[in-house]
Coordinates of N, CA, C and O in Angstrom, one line a residue:
M171 N 6.5 -22.8 22.3 CA 7.3 -23.6 21.3 C 8.5 -24.1 22.1 O 9.0 -23.5 23.0
G172 N 9.0 -25.2 21.5 CA 10.2 -25.8 22.1 C 11.5 -25.2 21.8 O 11.5 -24.3 20.9
K173 N 12.5 -25.6 22.4 CA 13.9 -25.0 22.3 C 14.4 -25.1 20.8 O 14.9 -24.2 20.3
L174 N 14.2 -26.3 20.2 CA 14.7 -26.5 18.9 C 14.0 -25.6 17.9 O 14.7 -25.0 17.0
V175 N 12.7 -25.4 18.0 CA 12.0 -24.5 17.1 C 12.4 -23.1 17.3 O 12.6 -22.3 16.4
E176 N 12.5 -22.6 18.6 CA 12.8 -21.3 18.9 C 14.2 -20.9 18.4 O 14.5 -19.9 17.8
E177 N 15.2 -21.8 18.6 CA 16.6 -21.6 18.2 C 16.6 -21.5 16.7 O 17.3 -20.6 16.1
F178 N 16.0 -22.4 16.0 CA 16.0 -22.4 14.5 C 15.4 -21.2 14.0 O 16.0 -20.5 13.1
N179 N 14.2 -20.8 14.4 CA 13.5 -19.7 13.9 C 14.3 -18.4 14.2 O 14.3 -17.5 13.3
G180 N 14.8 -18.3 15.4 CA 15.6 -17.1 15.8 C 16.8 -16.9 14.9 O 17.1 -15.8 14.4
Y181 N 17.6 -18.0 14.7 CA 18.8 -17.9 13.9 C 18.5 -17.6 12.5 O 19.1 -16.7 11.8
R182 N 17.4 -18.2 11.9 CA 17.1 -18.0 10.5 C 16.6 -16.6 10.3 O 17.1 -16.0 9.4
E183 N 15.8 -16.0 11.2 CA 15.4 -14.7 11.1 C 16.6 -13.7 11.2 O 16.7 -12.8 10.3
K184 N 17.4 -13.9 12.1 CA 18.6 -13.0 12.3 C 19.5 -13.0 11.1 O 19.9 -12.0 10.6
M185 N 19.8 -14.2 10.6 CA 20.7 -14.3 9.4 C 20.0 -13.8 8.1 O 20.7 -13.2 7.3
N186 N 18.7 -14.1 8.0 CA 18.0 -13.6 6.8 C 18.1 -12.0 6.8 O 18.3 -11.4 5.7
D187 N 17.9 -11.4 8.0 CA 17.9 -10.0 8.1 C 19.3 -9.5 7.7 O 19.5 -8.5 7.0
R188 N 20.3 -10.1 8.2 CA 21.7 -9.8 7.9 C 22.0 -9.9 6.4 O 22.6 -9.0 5.8
I189 N 21.6 -11.0 5.8 CA 21.8 -11.1 4.4 C 21.1 -10.1 3.6 O 21.6 -9.5 2.6
M190 N 19.8 -9.8 3.9 CA 19.1 -8.8 3.2 C 19.7 -7.4 3.3 O 19.5 -6.5 2.4
D191 N 20.3 -7.1 4.4 CA 21.0 -5.8 4.6 C 22.2 -5.6 3.8 O 22.6 -4.5 3.5
T192 N 22.8 -6.7 3.4 CA 24.2 -6.6 2.7 C 24.3 -7.2 1.3 O 25.3 -7.1 0.7
T193 N 23.2 -7.8 0.9 CA 23.4 -8.6 -0.3 C 23.0 -7.9 -1.6 O 22.5 -6.8 -1.5
N194 N 23.2 -8.5 -2.7 CA 22.9 -7.8 -4.0 C 21.5 -8.2 -4.4 O 20.8 -9.0 -3.9
T195 N 21.1 -7.5 -5.5 CA 19.7 -7.6 -6.0 C 19.4 -9.0 -6.4 O 18.3 -9.5 -6.2
N196 N 20.3 -9.8 -7.0 CA 20.0 -11.1 -7.5 C 19.7 -12.1 -6.3 O 18.8 -12.9 -6.5
I197 N 20.4 -12.0 -5.2 CA 20.0 -12.8 -4.1 C 18.7 -12.4 -3.5 O 17.8 -13.3 -3.2
K198 N 18.4 -11.1 -3.5 CA 17.0 -10.7 -3.0 C 15.9 -11.2 -3.9 O 14.9 -11.6 -3.5
R199 N 16.2 -11.2 -5.2 CA 15.2 -11.8 -6.2 C 15.1 -13.3 -6.0 O 14.0 -13.8 -6.1
F200 N 16.2 -14.0 -5.7 CA 16.1 -15.4 -5.5 C 15.2 -15.7 -4.2 O 14.4 -16.6 -4.2
F201 N 15.5 -14.9 -3.1 CA 14.7 -15.1 -1.9 C 13.2 -14.9 -2.2 O 12.3 -15.6 -1.8
A202 N 12.9 -13.8 -3.0 CA 11.5 -13.5 -3.4 C 10.9 -14.6 -4.2 O 9.7 -15.0 -4.1
L203 N 11.7 -15.2 -5.2 CA 11.2 -16.3 -6.0 C 10.8 -17.5 -5.1 O 9.8 -18.1 -5.3
D204 N 11.7 -17.8 -4.2 CA 11.4 -18.9 -3.3 C 10.1 -18.6 -2.5 O 9.3 -19.5 -2.4
T205 N 9.9 -17.4 -2.0 CA 8.7 -17.1 -1.3 C 7.5 -17.2 -2.1 O 6.5 -17.8 -1.8
T206 N 7.5 -16.6 -3.3 CA 6.3 -16.6 -4.2 C 6.0 -18.0 -4.8 O 4.9 -18.3 -5.1
S207 N 7.0 -18.8 -4.9 CA 6.8 -20.1 -5.5 C 5.9 -21.0 -4.6 O 5.2 -21.9 -5.0
Y208 N 5.9 -20.7 -3.3 CA 5.1 -21.5 -2.3 C 3.8 -20.9 -2.0 O 3.0 -21.4 -1.2
A209 N 3.4 -19.9 -2.8 CA 2.1 -19.3 -2.6 C 1.0 -20.1 -3.3 O 1.4 -21.0 -4.2
D210 N -0.2 -19.9 -3.0 CA -1.3 -20.7 -3.7 C -1.3 -20.4 -5.2 O -1.0 -19.3 -5.6
G211 N -1.5 -21.5 -5.9 CA -1.6 -21.4 -7.3 C -2.4 -22.6 -7.8 O -3.4 -23.0 -7.2
A212 N -1.9 -23.3 -8.8 CA -2.6 -24.5 -9.3 C -2.5 -25.6 -8.1 O -3.4 -26.4 -8.0
L213 N -1.5 -25.5 -7.3 CA -1.3 -26.3 -6.1 C -1.5 -25.4 -4.9 O -1.0 -24.3 -4.9
D214 N -2.2 -25.9 -3.9 CA -2.3 -25.1 -2.7 C -1.0 -25.1 -1.9 O -0.1 -25.9 -2.1
V215 N -1.0 -24.2 -0.9 CA 0.2 -24.0 -0.1 C 0.6 -25.3 0.6 O 1.8 -25.7 0.7
K216 N -0.4 -26.0 1.2 CA -0.2 -27.2 1.9 C 0.5 -28.2 1.1 O 1.5 -28.8 1.5
T217 N 0.1 -28.4 -0.1 CA 0.7 -29.4 -1.1 C 2.1 -29.0 -1.4 O 3.0 -29.8 -1.4
K218 N 2.3 -27.7 -1.7 CA 3.6 -27.3 -2.0 C 4.6 -27.5 -0.9 O 5.8 -27.8 -1.1
E219 N 4.2 -27.2 0.3 CA 5.1 -27.4 1.5 C 5.4 -28.9 1.7 O 6.5 -29.2 2.1
M220 N 4.4 -29.7 1.5 CA 4.7 -31.2 1.6 C 5.7 -31.6 0.6 O 6.6 -32.4 0.9
L221 N 5.6 -31.1 -0.7 CA 6.5 -31.4 -1.7 C 7.9 -30.8 -1.3 O 8.9 -31.5 -1.5
G222 N 7.9 -29.6 -0.8 CA 9.2 -29.0 -0.4 C 9.9 -29.9 0.7 O 11.1 -30.0 0.7
L223 N 9.1 -30.4 1.6 CA 9.6 -31.2 2.7 C 10.2 -32.5 2.2 O 11.3 -32.9 2.5
V224 N 9.5 -33.2 1.3 CA 10.1 -34.4 0.7 C 11.4 -34.1 0.0 O 12.4 -34.8 0.2
A225 N 11.4 -33.1 -0.8 CA 12.6 -32.7 -1.6 C 13.7 -32.4 -0.6 O 14.9 -32.9 -0.8
S226 N 13.4 -31.7 0.5 CA 14.5 -31.3 1.4 C 15.0 -32.6 2.1 O 16.2 -32.6 2.4
M227 N 14.2 -33.5 2.4 CA 14.6 -34.7 3.1 C 15.5 -35.5 2.1 O 16.5 -36.1 2.5
V228 N 15.1 -35.7 0.9 CA 15.9 -36.4 -0.1 C 17.2 -35.8 -0.3 O 18.2 -36.4 -0.5
L229 N 17.2 -34.4 -0.3 CA 18.5 -33.7 -0.5 C 19.3 -33.6 0.8 O 20.4 -33.1 0.8
R230 N 18.7 -34.0 1.9 CA 19.3 -34.1 3.2 C 19.8 -32.7 3.8 O 20.9 -32.6 4.2
C231 N 18.9 -31.7 3.7 CA 19.2 -30.4 4.2 C 18.4 -30.2 5.5 O 17.2 -29.9 5.4
D232 N 19.0 -30.3 6.6 CA 18.3 -30.2 7.9 C 17.7 -28.8 8.1 O 16.5 -28.8 8.6
D233 N 18.3 -27.8 7.7 CA 17.7 -26.4 7.8 C 16.4 -26.4 7.0 O 15.4 -25.9 7.4
C234 N 16.5 -26.9 5.7 CA 15.3 -26.9 4.8 C 14.2 -27.8 5.4 O 13.0 -27.4 5.3
I235 N 14.6 -28.9 6.0 CA 13.6 -29.8 6.6 C 12.9 -29.1 7.7 O 11.6 -29.1 7.8
K236 N 13.6 -28.4 8.6 CA 13.0 -27.7 9.7 C 12.1 -26.6 9.2 O 10.9 -26.5 9.7
Y237 N 12.5 -25.9 8.2 CA 11.7 -24.8 7.6 C 10.4 -25.4 7.1 O 9.3 -24.9 7.4
H238 N 10.5 -26.4 6.3 CA 9.2 -27.0 5.7 C 8.4 -27.7 6.7 O 7.1 -27.7 6.6
L239 N 9.0 -28.3 7.8 CA 8.1 -28.8 8.8 C 7.3 -27.7 9.5 O 6.1 -27.9 9.7
G240 N 7.9 -26.6 9.8 CA 7.2 -25.5 10.3 C 6.1 -25.0 9.4 O 5.0 -24.7 9.9
K241 N 6.4 -24.9 8.1 CA 5.4 -24.4 7.2 C 4.3 -25.5 7.0 O 3.1 -25.1 6.9
C242 N 4.6 -26.7 7.0 CA 3.6 -27.8 7.0 C 2.7 -27.7 8.2 O 1.5 -27.8 8.1
H243 N 3.3 -27.5 9.3 CA 2.5 -27.4 10.6 C 1.6 -26.2 10.5 O 0.4 -26.3 10.8
D244 N 2.1 -25.1 10.0 CA 1.2 -23.9 9.8 C 0.1 -24.1 8.8 O -1.0 -23.5 8.9
A245 N 0.4 -24.9 7.8 CA -0.6 -25.2 6.7 C -1.7 -26.3 7.2 O -2.6 -26.6 6.4
G246 N -1.5 -26.8 8.4 CA -2.5 -27.8 8.8 C -2.2 -29.2 8.6 O -3.1 -30.1 8.7
V247 N -1.0 -29.5 8.2 CA -0.7 -31.0 8.0 C -0.8 -31.7 9.4 O -0.3 -31.2 10.4
N248 N -1.4 -32.8 9.4 CA -1.6 -33.5 10.6 C -0.5 -34.7 10.7 O 0.2 -34.9 9.7
S249 N -0.5 -35.3 11.8 CA 0.6 -36.3 12.0 C 0.5 -37.5 11.1 O 1.5 -38.1 10.7
D250 N -0.8 -37.9 10.8 CA -0.9 -39.0 9.9 C -0.4 -38.7 8.5 O 0.3 -39.5 7.8
E251 N -0.7 -37.5 8.0 CA -0.2 -37.0 6.8 C 1.3 -36.9 6.8 O 2.0 -37.3 5.9
M252 N 1.9 -36.4 7.9 CA 3.3 -36.3 8.1 C 4.0 -37.6 8.0 O 5.0 -37.8 7.4
N253 N 3.4 -38.6 8.6 CA 4.0 -40.0 8.5 C 4.1 -40.5 7.1 O 5.0 -41.2 6.7
E254 N 3.1 -40.2 6.3 CA 3.1 -40.6 4.9 C 4.2 -39.7 4.1 O 4.8 -40.3 3.2
I255 N 4.3 -38.5 4.5 CA 5.4 -37.7 3.8 C 6.7 -38.3 4.1 O 7.6 -38.4 3.3
F256 N 6.9 -38.6 5.4 CA 8.2 -39.2 5.8 C 8.4 -40.6 5.1 O 9.5 -40.9 4.6
M257 N 7.3 -41.3 4.9 CA 7.5 -42.6 4.2 C 7.9 -42.4 2.7 O 8.8 -43.0 2.2
I258 N 7.3 -41.4 2.0 CA 7.7 -41.1 0.7 C 9.1 -40.6 0.6 O 9.9 -41.0 -0.3
A259 N 9.5 -39.7 1.5 CA 10.9 -39.2 1.5 C 11.9 -40.4 1.7 O 12.9 -40.4 1.0
N260 N 11.6 -41.3 2.6 CA 12.5 -42.4 2.8 C 12.5 -43.4 1.6 O 13.6 -43.9 1.2
L261 N 11.4 -43.6 1.0 CA 11.3 -44.4 -0.2 C 12.1 -43.8 -1.3 O 12.9 -44.6 -1.9
V262 N 11.9 -42.6 -1.6 CA 12.7 -41.9 -2.7 C 14.1 -41.8 -2.4 O 15.0 -42.0 -3.2
G263 N 14.4 -41.4 -1.1 CA 15.8 -41.1 -0.8 C 16.7 -42.2 -0.3 O 17.9 -42.2 -0.3
G264 N 16.0 -43.3 0.1 CA 16.8 -44.5 0.6 C 17.2 -44.3 2.1 O 16.8 -43.3 2.8
S265 N 17.9 -45.3 2.5 CA 18.3 -45.4 3.9 C 19.1 -44.2 4.4 O 19.2 -43.9 5.6
I266 N 19.8 -43.5 3.5 CA 20.6 -42.3 3.9 C 19.8 -41.2 4.5 O 20.3 -40.3 5.2
V267 N 18.5 -41.2 4.2 CA 17.5 -40.2 4.8 C 17.2 -40.5 6.2 O 16.7 -39.6 6.9
I268 N 17.4 -41.7 6.7 CA 16.9 -42.1 8.1 C 17.4 -41.1 9.2 O 16.7 -40.7 10.0
P269 N 18.7 -40.7 9.2 CA 19.1 -39.8 10.2 C 18.4 -38.5 10.2 O 18.0 -37.9 11.2
H270 N 18.0 -38.0 9.0 CA 17.3 -36.8 8.8 C 15.8 -37.0 9.3 O 15.2 -36.1 9.8
Y271 N 15.3 -38.2 9.0 CA 14.0 -38.6 9.4 C 13.9 -38.5 11.0 O 12.9 -38.0 11.5
R272 N 14.9 -39.0 11.6 CA 14.9 -39.0 13.1 C 14.8 -37.6 13.6 O 14.0 -37.3 14.5
R273 N 15.6 -36.7 13.1 CA 15.6 -35.3 13.5 C 14.3 -34.6 13.1 O 13.8 -33.8 13.9
A274 N 13.8 -35.0 12.0 CA 12.5 -34.4 11.6 C 11.4 -34.8 12.5 O 10.5 -34.0 12.9
V275 N 11.3 -36.1 12.9 CA 10.3 -36.5 13.9 C 10.5 -35.7 15.2 O 9.5 -35.3 15.8
E276 N 11.7 -35.6 15.7 CA 11.9 -34.8 16.9 C 11.4 -33.4 16.8 O 10.7 -32.9 17.7
Y277 N 11.7 -32.7 15.6 CA 11.3 -31.4 15.4 C 9.7 -31.3 15.3 O 9.1 -30.4 15.8
W278 N 9.2 -32.2 14.5 CA 7.7 -32.3 14.4 C 7.0 -32.4 15.7 O 6.0 -31.8 16.0
D279 N 7.5 -33.3 16.6 CA 7.0 -33.5 17.9 C 7.0 -32.2 18.7 O 6.0 -31.8 19.4
E280 N 8.1 -31.5 18.6 CA 8.2 -30.2 19.3 C 7.2 -29.2 18.7 O 6.6 -28.4 19.5
L281 N 7.1 -29.1 17.4 CA 6.1 -28.2 16.9 C 4.7 -28.5 17.4 O 3.9 -27.6 17.6
N282 N 4.4 -29.8 17.6 CA 3.0 -30.2 18.1 C 2.8 -30.0 19.6 O 1.7 -30.2 20.1
E283 N 3.9 -29.8 20.3 CA 3.8 -29.6 21.8 C 3.1 -28.3 22.1 O 2.5 -28.1 23.1
G284 N 3.4 -27.3 21.2 CA 2.9 -25.9 21.5 C 1.5 -25.6 21.2 O 0.7 -26.3 20.8

């Protein structure tokens, strides 16, 4: 894996562990809700992760974008599908999404190098 992916995953894991060690029950429940919401259901994991990625791009959250890019990669999203996801995010979010799109493409490329 590339440097961007390793740094992001390492920091996320470290801080999630820190939060879980010191936080209250409600935050732990929120984290659990987030995890279980992306499990297979009426929609499969791949579809849910693609939806999460579009929402993250429109909301312009780089950490969320990286997280969902990784999950999309794990779920088997290919580059053609990813380009359509990016198109929808830019269509819905407008030109303000373009800087996040650039970083997302860089991160996606790095995910696909490994």
